Coordinates of C-alpha atoms in Angstrom, one line a residue:
M1 CA 125.8 149.8 119.4
R2 CA 126.6 146.2 118.5
I3 CA 125.7 143.3 120.8
D4 CA 127.1 139.8 120.2
I5 CA 125.5 136.9 122.1
L6 CA 127.2 133.5 122.5
C7 CA 124.7 130.8 123.3
L8 CA 123.6 127.3 122.6
F9 CA 120.2 128.1 121.2
P10 CA 120.4 131.1 118.9
E11 CA 117.0 130.3 117.4
M12 CA 115.4 131.4 120.7
F13 CA 116.2 135.0 119.9
V14 CA 114.5 135.1 116.5
S15 CA 111.0 135.9 117.6
P16 CA 111.7 138.3 120.5
F17 CA 114.2 140.4 118.5
S18 CA 112.0 140.4 115.4
H19 CA 109.4 142.7 117.0
S20 CA 108.9 145.8 119.1
I21 CA 111.7 148.0 120.5
V22 CA 114.7 145.9 119.4
K23 CA 113.4 145.4 115.9
R24 CA 112.7 149.2 115.5
A25 CA 116.1 150.1 116.9
E26 CA 117.8 147.8 114.4
G27 CA 115.7 149.3 111.6
K28 CA 116.9 152.7 112.6
G29 CA 120.5 151.5 112.5
L30 CA 120.9 152.2 116.3
V31 CA 121.8 148.7 117.3
E32 CA 123.0 145.4 115.7
V33 CA 122.3 142.2 117.6
V34 CA 124.2 139.1 116.4
T35 CA 123.9 135.6 117.9
H36 CA 126.6 133.0 117.7
N37 CA 126.2 129.3 118.4
I38 CA 128.9 128.2 120.9
R39 CA 128.9 124.7 119.2
D40 CA 130.4 126.4 116.1
F41 CA 133.6 126.8 118.0
T42 CA 134.1 123.2 118.9
H43 CA 136.5 120.9 117.0
D44 CA 135.1 117.4 117.4
R45 CA 132.5 115.7 115.2
H46 CA 129.9 115.7 118.0
A47 CA 130.3 119.5 118.7
T48 CA 130.8 118.8 122.4
V49 CA 130.4 121.9 124.5
D50 CA 130.1 120.3 128.0
D51 CA 131.9 117.7 130.2
Y52 CA 131.7 116.2 133.6
P53 CA 132.9 118.4 136.5
Y54 CA 136.2 117.6 138.1
G55 CA 135.7 116.3 141.7
G56 CA 132.4 114.7 140.8
G57 CA 128.8 116.0 141.3
A58 CA 125.6 116.1 139.4
G59 CA 125.2 117.8 136.0
M60 CA 127.6 118.9 133.3
V61 CA 129.8 122.0 132.9
L62 CA 130.1 124.2 129.9
K63 CA 133.7 123.8 128.6
P64 CA 136.0 126.8 128.4
E65 CA 137.5 126.2 124.9
P66 CA 134.5 127.0 122.7
V67 CA 133.5 130.0 124.9
F68 CA 137.0 131.5 124.7
E69 CA 137.2 130.9 120.9
G70 CA 133.8 132.4 120.4
V71 CA 134.7 135.6 122.1
E72 CA 138.0 135.8 120.3
H73 CA 136.1 135.3 117.0
V74 CA 133.8 138.2 117.8
R75 CA 136.7 140.4 118.7
G76 CA 138.3 139.5 115.4
L77 CA 135.1 140.5 113.6
T78 CA 134.7 143.8 115.4
G79 CA 138.4 144.7 115.9
V80 CA 137.6 145.7 119.5
A81 CA 139.6 143.9 122.1
D82 CA 138.3 145.6 125.3
S83 CA 134.6 145.4 125.0
P84 CA 132.6 144.4 128.1
V85 CA 132.2 140.6 128.2
V86 CA 129.2 139.7 130.4
L87 CA 128.6 136.2 131.7
L88 CA 124.9 135.6 132.5
S89 CA 125.1 133.7 135.8
P90 CA 122.9 133.1 138.9
R91 CA 125.9 134.3 141.0
G92 CA 126.4 137.6 139.2
R93 CA 125.5 141.0 140.5
L94 CA 121.8 141.9 140.2
F95 CA 120.9 143.4 136.9
T96 CA 119.1 146.8 137.6
E97 CA 118.2 149.9 135.6
A98 CA 121.4 151.5 136.8
V99 CA 123.4 148.6 135.3
A100 CA 121.4 148.8 132.1
A101 CA 122.3 152.5 131.8
E102 CA 125.9 151.6 132.5
L103 CA 126.0 149.1 129.7
A104 CA 124.2 151.4 127.3
T105 CA 127.2 153.7 127.2
S106 CA 129.3 151.0 125.5
D107 CA 129.6 150.8 121.7
H108 CA 130.0 147.0 121.9
L109 CA 128.8 144.3 124.3
V110 CA 129.5 140.5 124.3
L111 CA 127.0 138.4 126.3
I112 CA 127.8 134.8 127.2
C113 CA 124.8 132.6 128.1
G114 CA 125.6 130.1 130.8
H115 CA 124.1 126.6 130.7
Y116 CA 124.0 123.2 132.4
E117 CA 125.4 123.1 136.0
G118 CA 127.6 126.1 135.3
V119 CA 130.5 127.4 133.2
D120 CA 134.1 126.5 133.7
E121 CA 135.5 128.9 136.3
R122 CA 138.3 130.0 133.9
V123 CA 135.7 131.8 131.8
S124 CA 134.7 133.9 134.8
E125 CA 138.3 134.4 136.0
H126 CA 140.1 135.2 132.7
L127 CA 137.5 136.1 130.0
A128 CA 134.3 137.7 131.5
T129 CA 134.7 141.3 132.7
D130 CA 131.3 141.1 134.5
E131 CA 128.7 138.6 135.7
L132 CA 125.0 139.5 135.8
S133 CA 121.9 137.8 137.3
I134 CA 118.4 139.0 136.4
G135 CA 117.0 137.6 139.7
D136 CA 117.2 135.2 142.5
Y137 CA 115.8 132.2 140.7
V138 CA 117.2 129.5 138.3
L139 CA 116.6 129.4 134.6
T140 CA 117.3 126.6 132.2
G141 CA 119.9 128.7 130.4
G142 CA 121.2 132.2 130.0
E143 CA 119.3 132.9 126.7
L144 CA 116.3 134.3 128.5
A145 CA 118.5 136.4 130.8
A146 CA 120.3 137.8 127.7
M147 CA 117.0 138.8 126.1
V148 CA 116.1 140.8 129.3
V149 CA 119.5 142.5 129.3
V150 CA 119.3 143.4 125.6
D151 CA 115.8 144.8 125.8
A152 CA 116.6 146.9 128.9
V153 CA 119.8 148.2 127.4
V154 CA 118.5 148.9 123.9
R155 CA 115.6 151.0 125.1
L156 CA 118.0 153.4 126.8
L157 CA 120.0 154.1 123.6
P158 CA 119.4 157.7 122.3
G159 CA 116.7 157.8 119.6
V160 CA 115.2 154.3 120.3
L161 CA 112.1 155.4 122.2
G162 CA 109.7 157.8 120.7
S163 CA 110.2 160.3 123.6
E164 CA 113.4 160.7 125.6
E165 CA 111.1 161.4 128.6
S166 CA 109.7 157.9 128.4
A167 CA 112.8 156.2 129.7
A168 CA 113.4 158.8 132.3
D169 CA 109.9 158.5 133.8
E170 CA 109.6 154.7 133.9
S171 CA 109.7 152.6 137.0
H172 CA 113.3 152.2 138.5
A173 CA 114.7 154.9 136.2
G174 CA 115.0 157.3 139.1
G175 CA 115.1 154.7 141.8
L176 CA 111.3 154.8 142.5
L177 CA 108.4 152.9 141.0
E178 CA 106.4 154.8 138.4
Y179 CA 103.3 156.8 139.2
P180 CA 99.8 155.7 138.1
H181 CA 98.6 156.4 134.6
Y182 CA 95.1 157.1 133.3
T183 CA 93.6 157.6 129.9
R184 CA 90.2 158.0 128.3
P185 CA 87.4 157.5 129.3
E186 CA 87.4 160.0 132.1
Q187 CA 84.7 157.9 133.9
F188 CA 84.8 154.1 133.7
R189 CA 82.3 152.0 135.7
G190 CA 82.0 154.7 138.3
W191 CA 85.8 155.1 138.7
G192 CA 87.1 158.5 137.8
V193 CA 90.5 160.0 136.9
P194 CA 92.2 162.0 139.8
P195 CA 91.1 165.6 139.3
V196 CA 94.6 167.0 139.4
L197 CA 95.4 165.2 136.1
L198 CA 92.5 167.1 134.5
S199 CA 93.6 170.5 135.9
G200 CA 96.1 171.4 133.3
H201 CA 98.4 172.7 136.1
H202 CA 101.7 171.1 135.2
G203 CA 103.4 171.9 138.5
E204 CA 100.6 170.3 140.5
I205 CA 100.6 167.3 138.2
S206 CA 104.3 166.9 138.6
A207 CA 104.1 167.1 142.4
W208 CA 101.2 164.6 142.5
R209 CA 103.2 162.2 140.3
R210 CA 106.2 162.5 142.6
R211 CA 104.1 161.8 145.7
Q212 CA 102.4 158.8 144.0
S213 CA 105.8 157.3 143.0
I214 CA 107.1 157.6 146.5
M215 CA 103.9 156.1 148.1
A216 CA 103.8 153.2 145.6
T217 CA 107.5 152.5 146.3
A218 CA 107.0 152.6 150.1
A219 CA 104.0 150.2 149.8
R220 CA 105.4 147.7 147.2
R221 CA 109.2 148.0 147.2
P222 CA 110.3 149.7 150.5
D223 CA 113.8 148.3 150.0
L224 CA 114.3 150.8 147.1
L225 CA 113.8 153.8 149.3
S226 CA 117.2 153.5 150.9
R227 CA 118.8 154.3 147.5
V228 CA 116.7 157.4 146.9
T229 CA 117.2 160.9 148.2
L230 CA 114.0 162.2 149.8
S231 CA 113.2 165.6 151.4
D232 CA 112.0 165.8 155.0
K233 CA 108.5 166.5 153.6
E234 CA 108.5 163.5 151.4
R235 CA 109.6 161.3 154.4
T236 CA 106.6 162.6 156.3
W237 CA 104.3 161.3 153.5
I238 CA 105.6 157.8 154.1
S239 CA 105.3 158.0 157.9
E240 CA 101.7 159.3 157.6
R241 CA 100.4 156.7 155.1

């Protein structure tokens, strides 16, 4: 997979993408992440990327010309004209594990980092194929949101994680929060490991983990349960807690 990111501060990506999962994925040749400075696609000596909004109002708006030219430049480099073009925006659909899995099926992604008071609406209407928000809060710019999207997508690419089961078992992968984990020592300050995890009985362990995931989700993120198929027995666990 190749991911091209159009932004105003490409240097922000150097450290996050020089370590951990993304770095290892690049080392394996599984992903290539390329950043592009939107200012490089301006044509005035001040490299102007923003202007005042028509109709008045506070703040500045990211101009359409350099964004369009940036995406067209990327398409010229890759030879792919129909790649998903994602605008990171507070008004976009919520970025979830399911959306990450959807994007991970693409061979090429283009991410546009919003900035200032917003991006000229013509970018959204005629260039972006999708708009994503990583949460209901405001960031200074889309760079941080792009980092989140890249990390979540890259870890789902085949061969990136050490175990394919890792991604499948993690929180949100199946719509539920993840079950509790324990490791050595077996006893720590008087707190022990649940006996079932020491039993070696894989069926019982699997059933325990399923129940723990459901109970954790019911307690901490009950809104997620409406998206998950539960058996009648599993629903009684929730009602009895």
